[in-house]
PDB file of C-alpha atoms in Angstrom:
ATOM      1  CA  MET J   1       0.005  -0.016   0.066  1.00  0.00           C
ATOM      2  CA  ARG J   2       2.905   2.379   0.696  1.00  0.00           C
ATOM      3  CA  ASN J   3       4.437   1.668  -2.673  1.00  0.00           C
ATOM      4  CA  ALA J   4       1.104   2.562  -4.383  1.00  0.00           C
ATOM      5  CA  ALA J   5       0.912   5.681  -2.393  1.00  0.00           C
ATOM      6  CA  GLN J   6       4.376   6.543  -3.431  1.00  0.00           C
ATOM      7  CA  ALA J   7       3.647   5.804  -7.050  1.00  0.00           C
ATOM      8  CA  VAL J   8       0.939   8.550  -7.122  1.00  0.00           C
ATOM      9  CA  ALA J   9       2.538  10.963  -4.693  1.00  0.00           C
ATOM     10  CA  GLY J  10       2.416  14.685  -5.722  1.00  0.00           C
ATOM     11  CA  ARG J  11      -0.639  14.357  -7.957  1.00  0.00           C
ATOM     12  CA  GLU J  12      -4.349  13.408  -7.841  1.00  0.00           C
ATOM     13  CA  GLY J  13      -3.670   9.735  -8.024  1.00  0.00           C
ATOM     14  CA  ILE J  14      -5.887   6.765  -7.667  1.00  0.00           C
ATOM     15  CA  VAL J  15      -5.117   3.833  -5.202  1.00  0.00           C
ATOM     16  CA  GLU J  16      -7.723   1.089  -4.914  1.00  0.00           C
ATOM     17  CA  ILE J  17      -7.621  -1.727  -2.429  1.00  0.00           C
ATOM     18  CA  SER J  18      -9.836  -4.805  -2.632  1.00  0.00           C
ATOM     19  CA  LEU J  19     -10.297  -7.920  -0.760  1.00  0.00           C
ATOM     20  CA  ASP J  20     -11.930 -11.127  -2.010  1.00  0.00           C
ATOM     21  CA  LEU J  21     -12.709 -14.254  -0.219  1.00  0.00           C
ATOM     22  CA  LYS J  22     -12.674 -17.345  -2.226  1.00  0.00           C
ATOM     23  CA  GLU J  23     -13.580 -20.868  -1.143  1.00  0.00           C
ATOM     24  CA  ASP J  24      -9.955 -21.539  -0.222  1.00  0.00           C
ATOM     25  CA  ALA J  25      -8.165 -18.192  -0.148  1.00  0.00           C
ATOM     26  CA  LEU J  26      -8.082 -14.639   0.809  1.00  0.00           C
ATOM     27  CA  ILE J  27      -7.085 -12.318  -2.105  1.00  0.00           C
ATOM     28  CA  LEU J  28      -5.731  -8.781  -1.527  1.00  0.00           C
ATOM     29  CA  ARG J  29      -5.192  -6.516  -4.499  1.00  0.00           C
ATOM     30  CA  VAL J  30      -3.660  -2.995  -4.469  1.00  0.00           C
ATOM     31  CA  ASP J  31      -4.086  -1.074  -7.692  1.00  0.00           C
ATOM     32  CA  ASP J  32      -2.837   2.354  -8.637  1.00  0.00           C
ATOM     33  CA  ASP J  33      -2.650   4.536 -11.743  1.00  0.00           C
ATOM     34  CA  GLY J  34       1.020   5.300 -11.233  1.00  0.00           C
ATOM     35  CA  PRO J  35       3.773   4.563 -13.725  1.00  0.00           C
ATOM     36  CA  GLY J  36       3.561   0.827 -13.221  1.00  0.00           C
ATOM     37  CA  VAL J  37       6.342  -1.731 -13.026  1.00  0.00           C
ATOM     38  CA  PRO J  38       8.042  -2.796 -16.197  1.00  0.00           C
ATOM     39  CA  PRO J  39       7.367  -6.467 -17.197  1.00  0.00           C
ATOM     40  CA  ASP J  40      10.920  -7.487 -17.081  1.00  0.00           C
ATOM     41  CA  GLN J  41      11.241  -6.239 -13.427  1.00  0.00           C
ATOM     42  CA  ARG J  42       7.950  -7.743 -11.945  1.00  0.00           C
ATOM     43  CA  ARG J  43       9.881 -10.800 -10.544  1.00  0.00           C
ATOM     44  CA  ALA J  44      12.996  -9.176  -9.672  1.00  0.00           C
ATOM     45  CA  ILE J  45      11.431  -6.391  -7.360  1.00  0.00           C
ATOM     46  CA  PHE J  46      10.721  -9.078  -4.716  1.00  0.00           C
ATOM     47  CA  ASP J  47      14.507  -9.865  -4.508  1.00  0.00           C
ATOM     48  CA  PRO J  48      16.373  -8.271  -1.692  1.00  0.00           C
ATOM     49  CA  GLY J  49      18.278  -5.101  -2.763  1.00  0.00           C
ATOM     50  CA  VAL J  50      16.274  -4.541  -6.004  1.00  0.00           C
ATOM     51  CA  ALA J  51      14.668  -0.954  -5.874  1.00  0.00           C
ATOM     52  CA  LEU J  52      13.128   0.791  -8.836  1.00  0.00           C
ATOM     53  CA  ARG J  53      12.389   3.972  -6.837  1.00  0.00           C
ATOM     54  CA  ALA J  54      15.155   6.479  -6.073  1.00  0.00           C
ATOM     55  CA  GLY J  55      15.961   6.188  -2.477  1.00  0.00           C
ATOM     56  CA  GLY J  56      14.450   2.818  -2.100  1.00  0.00           C
ATOM     57  CA  SER J  57      16.233   0.157  -0.169  1.00  0.00           C
ATOM     58  CA  GLY J  58      15.028  -2.846  -2.005  1.00  0.00           C
ATOM     59  CA  GLN J  59      13.927  -4.504   1.239  1.00  0.00           C
ATOM     60  CA  GLY J  60      10.248  -3.848   1.586  1.00  0.00           C
ATOM     61  CA  LEU J  61       8.842  -6.056  -1.157  1.00  0.00           C
ATOM     62  CA  ALA J  62      11.504  -8.692  -0.475  1.00  0.00           C
ATOM     63  CA  LEU J  63      10.209  -8.800   3.275  1.00  0.00           C
ATOM     64  CA  VAL J  64       6.564  -8.964   1.965  1.00  0.00           C
ATOM     65  CA  ARG J  65       7.543 -12.041  -0.123  1.00  0.00           C
ATOM     66  CA  GLN J  66       9.315 -13.722   2.689  1.00  0.00           C
ATOM     67  CA  VAL J  67       6.256 -13.334   4.985  1.00  0.00           C
ATOM     68  CA  ILE J  68       3.675 -14.260   2.447  1.00  0.00           C
ATOM     69  CA  ASP J  69       5.408 -17.102   0.883  1.00  0.00           C
ATOM     70  CA  GLY J  70       7.387 -18.328   3.960  1.00  0.00           C
ATOM     71  CA  GLU J  71       5.064 -17.813   6.836  1.00  0.00           C
ATOM     72  CA  LEU J  72       1.715 -17.871   5.295  1.00  0.00           C
ATOM     73  CA  ALA J  73       2.134 -20.365   2.513  1.00  0.00           C
ATOM     74  CA  GLY J  74       0.684 -17.810   0.093  1.00  0.00           C
ATOM     75  CA  SER J  75       1.832 -15.913  -3.005  1.00  0.00           C
ATOM     76  CA  VAL J  76       2.430 -12.182  -4.005  1.00  0.00           C
ATOM     77  CA  ALA J  77       2.817 -11.107  -7.581  1.00  0.00           C
ATOM     78  CA  CYS J  78       2.881  -7.777  -9.565  1.00  0.00           C
ATOM     79  CA  GLY J  79       1.154  -7.103 -12.752  1.00  0.00           C
ATOM     80  CA  ASP J  80      -0.818  -4.508 -14.719  1.00  0.00           C
ATOM     81  CA  SER J  81      -3.626  -2.574 -12.926  1.00  0.00           C
ATOM     82  CA  PRO J  82      -6.793  -1.831 -14.792  1.00  0.00           C
ATOM     83  CA  LEU J  83      -6.130   1.756 -13.642  1.00  0.00           C
ATOM     84  CA  GLY J  84      -3.099   1.950 -15.709  1.00  0.00           C
ATOM     85  CA  GLY J  85      -0.480   1.481 -13.248  1.00  0.00           C
ATOM     86  CA  ALA J  86       0.685  -1.578 -11.038  1.00  0.00           C
ATOM     87  CA  ARG J  87      -1.352  -4.249  -9.470  1.00  0.00           C
ATOM     88  CA  PHE J  88      -0.043  -6.160  -6.423  1.00  0.00           C
ATOM     89  CA  GLU J  89      -1.953  -9.194  -5.666  1.00  0.00           C
ATOM     90  CA  ILE J  90      -1.427 -11.268  -2.382  1.00  0.00           C
ATOM     91  CA  VAL J  91      -3.015 -14.746  -2.034  1.00  0.00           C
ATOM     92  CA  ILE J  92      -3.330 -16.294   1.344  1.00  0.00           C
ATOM     93  CA  PRO J  93      -4.614 -19.856   1.595  1.00  0.00           C
ATOM     94  CA  LEU J  94      -7.229 -20.399   4.182  1.00  0.00           C
ATOM     95  CA  ARG J  95      -6.503 -24.074   4.629  1.00  0.00           C
ATOM     96  CA  ARG J  96      -2.982 -25.405   5.135  1.00  0.00           C
ATOM     97  CA  GLU J  97      -1.815 -28.868   4.913  1.00  0.00           C
ATOM     98  CA  ARG J  98      -0.396 -30.146   8.174  1.00  0.00           C
ATOM     99  CA  ALA J  99       2.983 -31.822   8.145  1.00  0.00           C
ATOM    100  CA  PRO J 100       2.885 -35.528   9.304  1.00  0.00           C
TER     101      PRO J 100
END
């Protein structure tokens, strides 16, 4: 959400947050009408140290992926927003398999 707010900072930008509950997952989407993320960078931005914004540390999205993937057994992805900017989508499963 902070990244979306930064993407539209300094102008009348749009940030939309939606939450869907599916049978087996919770889906959180954050859309903005900012500059978006180049397709060739959409996976790399989740790696530690990768920052597309001047002054960015490249740690925020890496931490998001670590928690969502590692702790919650979910997924996080970046794509195109219907608003014209970026869409970040987090999927968190509601049921987890128990280890034997």
